[in-house]
mmCIF file of C-alpha atoms and ligand atoms in Angstrom:
data_model
loop_
_atom_site.group_PDB
_atom_site.id
_atom_site.type_symbol
_atom_site.label_atom_id
_atom_site.label_comp_id
_atom_site.label_asym_id
_atom_site.label_seq_id
_atom_site.Cartn_x
_atom_site.Cartn_y
_atom_site.Cartn_z
ATOM 1 C CA UNK A 139 0.000 0.000 0.000
ATOM 2 C CA UNK A 140 -0.383 2.200 -1.861
ATOM 3 C CA UNK A 141 -0.351 0.673 -5.305
ATOM 4 C CA UNK A 142 1.373 3.062 -7.699
ATOM 5 C CA UNK A 143 -1.565 3.923 -9.902
ATOM 6 C CA UNK A 144 0.906 5.736 -12.162
ATOM 7 C CA UNK A 145 4.698 5.850 -12.190
ATOM 8 C CA UNK A 146 7.476 7.109 -14.428
ATOM 9 C CA UNK A 147 10.058 4.614 -15.588
ATOM 10 C CA UNK A 148 13.507 5.929 -16.542
ATOM 11 C CA UNK A 149 14.776 9.406 -17.358
ATOM 12 C CA UNK A 150 13.484 12.033 -19.821
ATOM 13 C CA UNK A 151 13.453 9.326 -22.536
ATOM 14 C CA UNK A 152 11.394 7.019 -20.319
ATOM 15 C CA UNK A 153 7.696 6.232 -20.190
ATOM 16 C CA UNK A 154 4.724 6.128 -17.837
ATOM 17 C CA UNK A 155 3.299 2.940 -16.384
ATOM 18 C CA UNK A 156 -0.294 2.875 -15.155
ATOM 19 C CA UNK A 157 -2.705 0.396 -13.646
ATOM 20 C CA UNK A 158 -5.415 -0.064 -16.288
ATOM 21 C CA UNK A 159 -8.391 0.766 -14.064
ATOM 22 C CA UNK A 160 -10.932 -0.204 -16.725
ATOM 23 C CA UNK A 161 -10.006 -3.861 -16.139
ATOM 24 C CA UNK A 162 -10.415 -3.879 -12.355
ATOM 25 C CA UNK A 163 -11.409 -5.796 -10.342
ATOM 26 C CA UNK A 164 -11.332 -8.781 -12.722
ATOM 27 C CA UNK A 165 -7.787 -8.149 -13.860
ATOM 28 C CA UNK A 166 -4.863 -6.248 -12.340
ATOM 29 C CA UNK A 167 -2.784 -5.195 -15.313
ATOM 30 C CA UNK A 168 -0.184 -2.484 -15.712
ATOM 31 C CA UNK A 169 0.295 -0.915 -19.123
ATOM 32 C CA UNK A 170 3.078 1.262 -20.489
ATOM 33 C CA UNK A 171 2.262 4.626 -22.049
ATOM 34 C CA UNK A 172 4.879 5.878 -24.474
ATOM 35 C CA UNK A 173 3.261 8.709 -26.464
ATOM 36 C CA UNK A 174 1.024 11.715 -25.727
ATOM 37 C CA UNK A 175 -1.633 10.074 -27.921
ATOM 38 C CA UNK A 176 -1.583 6.951 -25.758
ATOM 39 C CA UNK A 177 -1.829 9.138 -22.651
ATOM 40 C CA UNK A 178 -4.756 11.086 -24.125
ATOM 41 C CA UNK A 179 -6.538 7.790 -24.779
ATOM 42 C CA UNK A 180 -5.707 6.440 -21.293
ATOM 43 C CA UNK A 181 -7.116 9.554 -19.587
ATOM 44 C CA UNK A 182 -10.187 9.812 -21.834
ATOM 45 C CA UNK A 183 -11.106 6.157 -21.428
ATOM 46 C CA UNK A 184 -10.508 6.283 -17.643
ATOM 47 C CA UNK A 185 -7.667 3.743 -17.658
ATOM 48 C CA UNK A 186 -6.132 6.349 -15.384
ATOM 49 C CA UNK A 187 -8.664 8.486 -13.524
ATOM 50 C CA UNK A 188 -9.311 10.568 -10.423
ATOM 51 C CA UNK A 189 -8.410 14.267 -10.328
ATOM 52 C CA UNK A 190 -4.885 14.099 -8.819
ATOM 53 C CA UNK A 191 -3.928 11.039 -10.892
ATOM 54 C CA UNK A 192 -4.987 12.603 -14.189
ATOM 55 C CA UNK A 193 -2.988 15.703 -13.239
ATOM 56 C CA UNK A 194 0.124 13.526 -12.874
ATOM 57 C CA UNK A 195 -0.800 11.657 -16.068
ATOM 58 C CA UNK A 196 -1.166 14.899 -18.021
ATOM 59 C CA UNK A 197 2.217 16.106 -16.759
ATOM 60 C CA UNK A 198 3.805 12.782 -17.790
ATOM 61 C CA UNK A 199 2.109 13.130 -21.178
ATOM 62 C CA UNK A 200 3.920 16.432 -21.759
ATOM 63 C CA UNK A 201 7.228 14.766 -20.795
ATOM 64 C CA UNK A 202 6.459 12.083 -23.390
ATOM 65 C CA UNK A 203 5.786 14.796 -25.986
ATOM 66 C CA UNK A 204 9.280 16.162 -25.376
ATOM 67 C CA UNK A 205 10.735 12.808 -26.376
ATOM 68 C CA UNK A 206 8.437 11.981 -29.280
ATOM 69 C CA UNK A 207 8.793 14.773 -31.798
ATOM 70 C CA UNK A 208 11.702 15.595 -34.083
ATOM 71 C CA UNK A 209 12.388 19.140 -32.892
ATOM 72 C CA UNK A 210 15.122 20.934 -34.871
ATOM 73 C CA UNK A 211 15.388 23.790 -32.348
ATOM 74 C CA UNK A 212 14.440 24.749 -28.825
ATOM 75 C CA UNK A 213 11.698 27.019 -30.214
ATOM 76 C CA UNK A 214 10.256 24.075 -32.120
ATOM 77 C CA UNK A 215 10.399 21.983 -28.935
ATOM 78 C CA UNK A 216 8.489 24.644 -26.976
ATOM 79 C CA UNK A 217 5.873 24.934 -29.721
ATOM 80 C CA UNK A 218 5.474 21.140 -29.663
ATOM 81 C CA UNK A 219 5.179 21.073 -25.886
ATOM 82 C CA UNK A 220 2.524 23.785 -25.823
ATOM 83 C CA UNK A 221 0.534 21.942 -28.481
ATOM 84 C CA UNK A 222 0.820 18.679 -26.542
ATOM 85 C CA UNK A 223 -0.211 20.468 -23.328
ATOM 86 C CA UNK A 224 -3.372 21.846 -24.931
ATOM 87 C CA UNK A 225 -4.154 18.461 -26.451
ATOM 88 C CA UNK A 226 -3.674 16.537 -23.190
ATOM 89 C CA UNK A 227 -5.534 19.204 -21.225
ATOM 90 C CA UNK A 228 -8.563 18.669 -23.455
ATOM 91 C CA UNK A 229 -8.779 14.945 -22.683
ATOM 92 C CA UNK A 230 -11.120 15.581 -19.727
ATOM 93 C CA UNK A 231 -12.579 19.005 -18.908
ATOM 94 C CA UNK A 232 -13.844 18.913 -15.325
ATOM 95 C CA UNK A 233 -10.941 18.091 -12.992
ATOM 96 C CA UNK A 234 -8.853 21.263 -12.777
ATOM 97 C CA UNK A 235 -5.829 19.248 -11.596
ATOM 98 C CA UNK A 236 -5.194 18.231 -15.208
ATOM 99 C CA UNK A 237 -4.808 21.758 -16.605
ATOM 100 C CA UNK A 238 -2.992 22.803 -13.409
ATOM 101 C CA UNK A 239 -0.351 20.063 -13.696
ATOM 102 C CA UNK A 240 0.133 20.548 -17.449
ATOM 103 C CA UNK A 241 0.646 24.270 -16.867
ATOM 104 C CA UNK A 242 3.150 23.537 -14.090
ATOM 105 C CA UNK A 243 5.416 21.367 -16.263
ATOM 106 C CA UNK A 244 5.223 23.850 -19.150
ATOM 107 C CA UNK A 245 6.204 26.704 -16.819
ATOM 108 C CA UNK A 246 9.097 24.649 -15.433
ATOM 109 C CA UNK A 247 10.280 23.966 -18.987
ATOM 110 C CA UNK A 248 10.128 27.670 -19.739
ATOM 111 C CA UNK A 249 12.507 28.332 -16.845
ATOM 112 C CA UNK A 250 15.093 26.143 -18.621
ATOM 113 C CA UNK A 251 14.723 28.069 -21.891
ATOM 114 C CA UNK A 252 18.055 28.843 -23.540
ATOM 115 C CA UNK A 253 19.806 25.830 -21.990
ATOM 116 C CA UNK A 254 19.071 23.471 -24.888
ATOM 117 C CA UNK A 255 16.491 20.722 -25.518
ATOM 118 C CA UNK A 256 18.046 18.194 -23.120
ATOM 119 C CA UNK A 257 17.838 20.643 -20.207
ATOM 120 C CA UNK A 258 14.264 21.546 -21.127
ATOM 121 C CA UNK A 259 13.237 17.895 -21.173
ATOM 122 C CA UNK A 260 14.956 17.269 -17.841
ATOM 123 C CA UNK A 261 13.105 20.255 -16.362
ATOM 124 C CA UNK A 262 9.810 18.792 -17.587
ATOM 125 C CA UNK A 263 10.477 15.432 -15.965
ATOM 126 C CA UNK A 264 11.753 16.952 -12.712
ATOM 127 C CA UNK A 265 8.557 18.967 -12.408
ATOM 128 C CA UNK A 266 6.308 15.983 -13.198
ATOM 129 C CA UNK A 267 8.108 13.975 -10.515
ATOM 130 C CA UNK A 268 7.791 16.894 -8.085
ATOM 131 C CA UNK A 269 4.025 16.980 -8.670
ATOM 132 C CA UNK A 270 3.932 13.246 -7.970
ATOM 133 C CA UNK A 271 5.948 13.547 -4.749
ATOM 134 C CA UNK A 272 3.908 16.520 -3.567
ATOM 135 C CA UNK A 273 0.699 14.582 -4.113
ATOM 136 C CA UNK A 274 2.043 11.731 -1.982
ATOM 137 C CA UNK A 275 2.693 14.134 0.887
ATOM 138 C CA UNK A 276 -0.652 15.865 0.376
ATOM 139 C CA UNK A 277 -2.571 12.576 0.669
ATOM 140 C CA UNK A 278 -0.908 11.928 4.029
ATOM 141 C CA UNK A 279 -1.645 15.477 5.222
ATOM 142 C CA UNK A 280 -5.295 15.193 4.187
ATOM 143 C CA UNK A 281 -5.521 11.878 6.022
ATOM 144 C CA UNK A 282 -4.128 13.502 9.147
ATOM 145 C CA UNK A 283 -6.261 16.660 8.911
ATOM 146 C CA UNK A 284 -9.341 14.501 8.456
ATOM 147 C CA UNK A 285 -8.942 12.867 11.866
ATOM 148 C CA UNK A 286 -10.871 15.796 13.328
ATOM 149 C CA UNK A 287 -14.039 14.567 11.601
ATOM 150 C CA UNK A 288 -13.851 10.821 12.165
ATOM 151 C CA UNK A 289 -14.195 8.921 15.444
ATOM 152 C CA UNK A 290 -13.616 5.352 16.527
ATOM 153 C CA UNK A 291 -16.695 3.319 15.594
ATOM 154 C CA UNK A 292 -17.897 5.634 12.818
ATOM 155 C CA UNK A 293 -19.574 4.444 9.653
ATOM 156 C CA UNK A 294 -18.692 6.420 6.521
ATOM 157 C CA UNK A 295 -20.508 6.593 3.202
ATOM 158 C CA UNK A 296 -18.373 7.368 0.156
ATOM 159 C CA UNK A 297 -19.005 7.747 -3.564
ATOM 160 C CA UNK A 298 -16.888 6.986 -6.626
ATOM 161 C CA UNK A 299 -13.195 6.398 -5.898
ATOM 162 C CA UNK A 300 -11.021 8.960 -4.144
ATOM 163 C CA UNK A 301 -8.406 6.521 -2.925
ATOM 164 C CA UNK A 302 -5.018 5.099 -3.853
ATOM 165 C CA UNK A 303 -6.136 4.442 -7.410
ATOM 166 C CA UNK A 304 -6.971 8.125 -7.888
ATOM 167 C CA UNK A 305 -3.806 9.659 -6.420
ATOM 168 C CA UNK A 306 -0.071 9.143 -5.948
ATOM 169 C CA UNK A 307 -0.552 7.792 -2.449
ATOM 170 C CA UNK A 308 -3.573 6.659 -0.414
ATOM 171 C CA UNK A 309 -6.158 9.082 -1.657
ATOM 172 C CA UNK A 310 -8.157 12.009 -0.358
ATOM 173 C CA UNK A 311 -11.539 10.808 0.973
ATOM 174 C CA UNK A 312 -10.099 7.340 1.561
ATOM 175 C CA UNK A 313 -6.955 8.824 3.131
ATOM 176 C CA UNK A 314 -9.117 9.905 6.059
ATOM 177 C CA UNK A 315 -10.335 6.315 6.435
ATOM 178 C CA UNK A 316 -6.905 4.722 5.979
ATOM 179 C CA UNK A 317 -5.316 7.102 8.493
ATOM 180 C CA UNK A 318 -8.081 6.394 11.000
ATOM 181 C CA UNK A 319 -7.239 2.697 10.652
ATOM 182 C CA UNK A 320 -3.534 3.383 11.168
ATOM 183 C CA UNK A 321 -4.433 5.174 14.391
ATOM 184 C CA UNK A 322 -6.427 2.189 15.632
ATOM 185 C CA UNK A 323 -9.907 3.598 15.005
ATOM 186 C CA UNK A 324 -12.458 1.061 13.836
ATOM 187 C CA UNK A 325 -14.256 2.511 10.838
ATOM 188 C CA UNK A 326 -16.858 0.876 8.613
ATOM 189 C CA UNK A 327 -17.477 2.039 5.068
ATOM 190 C CA UNK A 328 -20.461 1.895 2.743
ATOM 191 C CA UNK A 329 -19.342 2.371 -0.880
ATOM 192 C CA UNK A 330 -21.855 3.544 -3.482
ATOM 193 C CA UNK A 331 -21.416 1.491 -6.643
ATOM 194 C CA UNK A 332 -21.406 4.761 -8.662
ATOM 195 C CA UNK A 333 -23.323 4.307 -11.889
ATOM 196 C CA UNK A 334 -22.627 4.218 -14.773
ATOM 197 C CA UNK A 335 -18.932 3.264 -14.646
ATOM 198 C CA UNK A 336 -19.002 1.652 -11.195
ATOM 199 C CA UNK A 337 -15.870 3.239 -9.739
ATOM 200 C CA UNK A 338 -17.282 2.536 -6.265
ATOM 201 C CA UNK A 339 -17.931 -1.145 -6.918
ATOM 202 C CA UNK A 340 -14.943 -1.886 -9.118
ATOM 203 C CA UNK A 341 -12.320 0.325 -7.496
ATOM 204 C CA UNK A 342 -13.241 1.557 -4.000
ATOM 205 C CA UNK A 343 -14.607 -1.783 -2.796
ATOM 206 C CA UNK A 344 -11.573 -3.505 -4.331
ATOM 207 C CA UNK A 345 -8.944 -1.282 -2.767
ATOM 208 C CA UNK A 346 -10.635 -1.104 0.653
ATOM 209 C CA UNK A 347 -11.010 -4.892 0.795
ATOM 210 C CA UNK A 348 -7.401 -5.272 -0.250
ATOM 211 C CA UNK A 349 -6.427 -3.094 2.727
ATOM 212 C CA UNK A 350 -8.647 -5.017 5.119
ATOM 213 C CA UNK A 351 -11.144 -2.181 5.637
ATOM 214 C CA UNK A 352 -14.706 -3.268 6.501
ATOM 215 C CA UNK A 353 -16.607 -2.207 3.370
ATOM 216 C CA UNK A 354 -20.177 -2.856 2.266
ATOM 217 C CA UNK A 355 -21.220 -2.182 -1.317
ATOM 218 C CA UNK A 356 -24.581 -0.536 -2.041
ATOM 219 C CA UNK A 357 -26.305 0.585 -5.220
ATOM 220 C CA UNK A 358 -26.464 4.372 -5.461
ATOM 221 C CA UNK A 359 -30.204 4.413 -4.830
ATOM 222 C CA UNK A 360 -29.741 2.738 -1.424
ATOM 223 C CA UNK A 361 -27.735 5.589 0.094
ATOM 224 C CA UNK A 362 -30.811 7.619 1.087
ATOM 225 C CA UNK A 363 -32.264 4.661 2.975
ATOM 226 C CA UNK A 364 -28.986 4.182 4.821
ATOM 227 C CA UNK A 365 -28.946 7.815 5.920
ATOM 228 C CA UNK A 366 -32.616 7.807 6.860
ATOM 229 C CA UNK A 367 -32.099 4.764 9.070
ATOM 230 C CA UNK A 368 -29.272 6.453 10.973
ATOM 231 C CA UNK A 369 -26.594 4.018 9.775
ATOM 232 C CA UNK A 370 -24.240 6.690 8.434
ATOM 233 C CA UNK A 371 -22.232 8.991 10.722
ATOM 234 C CA UNK A 372 -20.634 11.013 7.951
ATOM 235 C CA UNK A 373 -20.272 11.194 4.168
ATOM 236 C CA UNK A 374 -16.846 11.864 2.636
ATOM 237 C CA UNK A 375 -16.184 12.215 -1.088
ATOM 238 C CA UNK A 376 -13.407 13.626 -3.230
ATOM 239 C CA UNK A 377 -13.671 16.529 -5.680
ATOM 240 C CA UNK A 378 -12.706 17.378 -9.234
ATOM 241 C CA UNK A 379 -12.946 21.158 -9.054
ATOM 242 C CA UNK A 380 -13.889 23.551 -6.266
ATOM 243 C CA UNK A 381 -14.948 27.088 -7.227
ATOM 244 C CA UNK A 382 -13.907 30.179 -5.261
ATOM 245 C CA UNK A 383 -17.177 30.120 -3.290
ATOM 246 C CA UNK A 384 -16.882 26.412 -2.364
ATOM 247 C CA UNK A 385 -19.299 24.957 -4.915
ATOM 248 C CA UNK A 386 -17.797 21.548 -5.671
ATOM 249 C CA UNK A 387 -17.829 19.342 -8.758
ATOM 250 C CA UNK A 388 -17.460 15.632 -8.111
ATOM 251 C CA UNK A 389 -18.704 12.381 -9.607
ATOM 252 C CA UNK A 390 -22.321 12.409 -10.729
ATOM 253 C CA UNK A 391 -24.508 11.464 -7.773
ATOM 254 C CA UNK A 392 -22.555 13.450 -5.200
ATOM 255 C CA UNK A 393 -25.127 16.266 -5.214
ATOM 256 C CA UNK A 394 -27.929 13.844 -4.403
ATOM 257 C CA UNK A 395 -25.966 12.488 -1.455
ATOM 258 C CA UNK A 396 -25.322 15.987 -0.135
ATOM 259 C CA UNK A 397 -29.005 16.941 -0.316
ATOM 260 C CA UNK A 398 -30.099 13.757 1.434
ATOM 261 C CA UNK A 399 -27.340 14.130 4.049
ATOM 262 C CA UNK A 400 -28.612 17.605 4.903
ATOM 263 C CA UNK A 401 -32.180 16.338 5.190
ATOM 264 C CA UNK A 402 -31.131 13.661 7.686
ATOM 265 C CA UNK A 403 -28.522 15.811 9.513
ATOM 266 C CA UNK A 404 -25.567 13.681 8.393
ATOM 267 C CA UNK A 405 -22.385 15.768 8.052
ATOM 268 C CA UNK A 406 -21.179 15.921 4.450
ATOM 269 C CA UNK A 407 -17.437 16.378 3.812
ATOM 270 C CA UNK A 408 -15.281 16.880 0.744
ATOM 271 C CA UNK A 409 -11.601 15.866 0.926
ATOM 272 C CA UNK A 410 -9.422 17.493 -1.716
ATOM 273 C CA UNK A 411 -5.981 18.988 -2.277
ATOM 274 C CA UNK A 412 -5.470 22.720 -2.795
ATOM 275 C CA UNK A 413 -4.680 21.904 -6.457
ATOM 276 C CA UNK A 414 -8.379 21.060 -6.907
ATOM 277 C CA UNK A 415 -9.475 24.618 -6.078
ATOM 278 C CA UNK A 416 -10.066 26.893 -9.060
ATOM 279 C CA UNK A 417 -10.142 30.386 -7.589
ATOM 280 C CA UNK A 418 -10.484 31.887 -11.074
ATOM 281 C CA UNK A 419 -14.099 30.859 -11.247
ATOM 282 C CA UNK A 420 -16.566 32.443 -8.866
ATOM 283 C CA UNK A 421 -19.050 29.606 -8.491
ATOM 284 C CA UNK A 422 -20.101 26.171 -9.650
ATOM 285 C CA UNK A 423 -22.071 27.413 -12.655
ATOM 286 C CA UNK A 424 -18.748 28.094 -14.396
ATOM 287 C CA UNK A 425 -17.412 24.551 -13.937
ATOM 288 C CA UNK A 426 -17.344 22.651 -17.249
ATOM 289 C CA UNK A 427 -19.133 19.336 -16.860
ATOM 290 C CA UNK A 428 -17.963 16.460 -19.010
ATOM 291 C CA UNK A 429 -20.643 14.537 -20.884
ATOM 292 C CA UNK A 430 -19.728 10.997 -21.796
ATOM 293 C CA UNK A 431 -20.909 8.535 -24.451
ATOM 294 C CA UNK A 432 -24.473 7.208 -24.174
ATOM 295 C CA UNK A 433 -23.213 3.614 -24.443
ATOM 296 C CA UNK A 434 -21.894 3.866 -20.884
ATOM 297 C CA UNK A 435 -25.527 3.988 -19.782
ATOM 298 C CA UNK A 436 -27.207 1.762 -22.366
ATOM 299 C CA UNK A 437 -24.632 -0.991 -22.736
ATOM 300 C CA UNK A 438 -22.078 -0.553 -19.983
ATOM 301 C CA UNK A 439 -19.553 -3.366 -19.735
ATOM 302 C CA UNK A 440 -20.728 -4.948 -22.975
ATOM 303 C CA UNK A 441 -24.317 -5.817 -22.171
ATOM 304 C CA UNK A 442 -27.272 -3.860 -23.594
ATOM 305 C CA UNK A 443 -29.595 -2.801 -20.779
ATOM 306 C CA UNK A 444 -31.743 -0.192 -22.552
ATOM 307 C CA UNK A 445 -33.671 -0.126 -25.837
ATOM 308 C CA UNK A 446 -31.769 0.702 -29.034
ATOM 309 C CA UNK A 447 -32.145 4.380 -29.894
ATOM 310 C CA UNK A 448 -33.261 5.607 -26.447
ATOM 311 C CA UNK A 449 -32.191 9.190 -25.654
ATOM 312 C CA UNK A 450 -29.554 9.366 -22.923
ATOM 313 C CA UNK A 451 -28.200 12.105 -20.644
ATOM 314 C CA UNK A 452 -24.787 11.135 -19.249
ATOM 315 C CA UNK A 453 -22.970 13.903 -17.363
ATOM 316 C CA UNK A 454 -19.910 12.535 -15.565
ATOM 317 C CA UNK A 455 -20.019 15.079 -12.724
ATOM 318 C CA UNK A 456 -22.413 17.280 -10.770
ATOM 319 C CA UNK A 457 -21.940 20.375 -8.649
ATOM 320 C CA UNK A 458 -22.783 20.456 -4.953
ATOM 321 C CA UNK A 459 -23.480 24.003 -3.724
ATOM 322 C CA UNK A 460 -21.171 25.048 -0.892
ATOM 323 C CA UNK A 461 -24.121 25.365 1.492
ATOM 324 C CA UNK A 462 -24.461 21.576 1.623
ATOM 325 C CA UNK A 463 -20.822 21.017 2.577
ATOM 326 C CA UNK A 464 -20.012 20.770 6.291
ATOM 327 C CA UNK A 465 -16.279 21.184 5.662
ATOM 328 C CA UNK A 466 -13.587 20.646 3.049
ATOM 329 C CA UNK A 467 -10.609 18.653 4.294
ATOM 330 C CA UNK A 468 -7.379 19.909 2.684
ATOM 331 C CA UNK A 469 -3.674 19.424 3.333
ATOM 332 C CA UNK A 470 -3.748 22.830 5.030
ATOM 333 C CA UNK A 471 -6.528 21.838 7.404
ATOM 334 C CA UNK A 472 -10.318 21.996 7.451
ATOM 335 C CA UNK A 473 -12.367 24.699 5.765
ATOM 336 C CA UNK A 474 -15.585 24.634 7.774
ATOM 337 C CA UNK A 475 -18.783 26.061 6.259
ATOM 338 C CA UNK A 476 -16.854 26.865 3.064
ATOM 339 C CA UNK A 477 -17.518 30.198 1.416
ATOM 340 C CA UNK A 478 -15.487 32.736 -0.568
ATOM 341 C CA UNK A 479 -13.849 34.211 2.547
ATOM 342 C CA UNK A 480 -12.918 30.959 4.303
ATOM 343 C CA UNK A 481 -11.614 29.500 1.025
ATOM 344 C CA UNK A 482 -9.520 32.584 0.214
ATOM 345 C CA UNK A 483 -8.067 32.289 3.720
ATOM 346 C CA UNK A 484 -6.760 28.754 3.237
ATOM 347 C CA UNK A 485 -6.488 28.220 -0.531
ATOM 348 C CA UNK A 486 -5.774 31.778 -1.665
HETATM 349 O O1 MRU B 88 -14.609 10.026 -13.644
HETATM 350 P P1 MRU B 88 -13.629 9.785 -12.548
HETATM 351 O O2 MRU B 88 -13.586 8.370 -12.099
HETATM 352 O O3 MRU B 88 -12.261 10.328 -12.876
HETATM 353 O O4 MRU B 88 -14.188 10.634 -11.325
HETATM 354 C C1 MRU B 88 -13.408 10.718 -10.160
HETATM 355 C C2 MRU B 88 -14.049 11.452 -9.049
HETATM 356 O O5 MRU B 88 -15.108 12.021 -9.189
HETATM 357 C C3 MRU B 88 -13.257 11.554 -7.774
HETATM 358 O O6 MRU B 88 -14.106 11.648 -6.682
HETATM 359 C C4 MRU B 88 -12.369 12.798 -7.808
HETATM 360 O O7 MRU B 88 -11.626 12.858 -8.999
HETATM 361 C C5 MRU B 88 -11.439 12.849 -6.655
HETATM 362 S S1 MRU B 88 -10.162 11.623 -6.714
HETATM 363 C C6 MRU B 88 -9.165 11.896 -5.374
#
């Protein structure tokens, strides 16, 4: 623990290795990614997924771009890198970590301008590895900060996967649970299966079981009943983008959980790194929401479960207004009752 969901093998001429999350839990397979095109495909098809992990993947994709083209000059290299950055950044629109990490490696490369292509490519890789290492530390800090909200004996409901598979270490939402376990707290987890791509069933249940955490899988439509019956002490999910006022985009279905949690007085927490905040946008209405292919709903995992030709609406994320969020757990501590002022204080 944790499983390296993504890693870089070798120097600037190396490649990325990822766990192909589309195959889990039936098959644990690691695949090598050697071109920006392969990385674009891996991010878009959710072989690698989760906001921090796709940030690292995007950064690695730019490093790959530096090694793939035939660049006659440093200027040509920079032009190629910028093009690759825009291309990789467009692979998924909602998680701000992707654009953030791509921008970071491009800026680092710019600092090496004038030192020749080899130095530029080394600067790219160093920055991608720094992002990776920082994320590892951040997961641990979020886990620690989250101990304020979780007590021995608690039962947690979570949605999608915000664990080791989604980050460089042991996650954000799941970091709070893993850290509680390390400290000897007994914590039980209910994992929503998370339609349509089943990240909760395929990934969260898999990684929690692998770590010996007591996890029970439920269909998404069972979460309200659990909260109504008093079985849930707190809800914790991850996030893909948090606006300046605290409105939070996360996996589709998160909003419904937050509304139900409020109704039944269950505290609702988001756990996310500072890199997930987008202070350039004032509120959730400005967050771009990815829409995914209809087949994910009508014939997910190869079996048709809806009539041919039916109209489908398949947004991958929703936005929970800040007012539903009890606190956001970050590596810098808790932001309670998040709003523009409290967020500017900690994330600004
Ligand atoms: O579509 P996905 O699987 O990439 O969605 C992931 C989520 O919504 C996670 O909760 C979020 O990225 C946080 S991961 C630490």
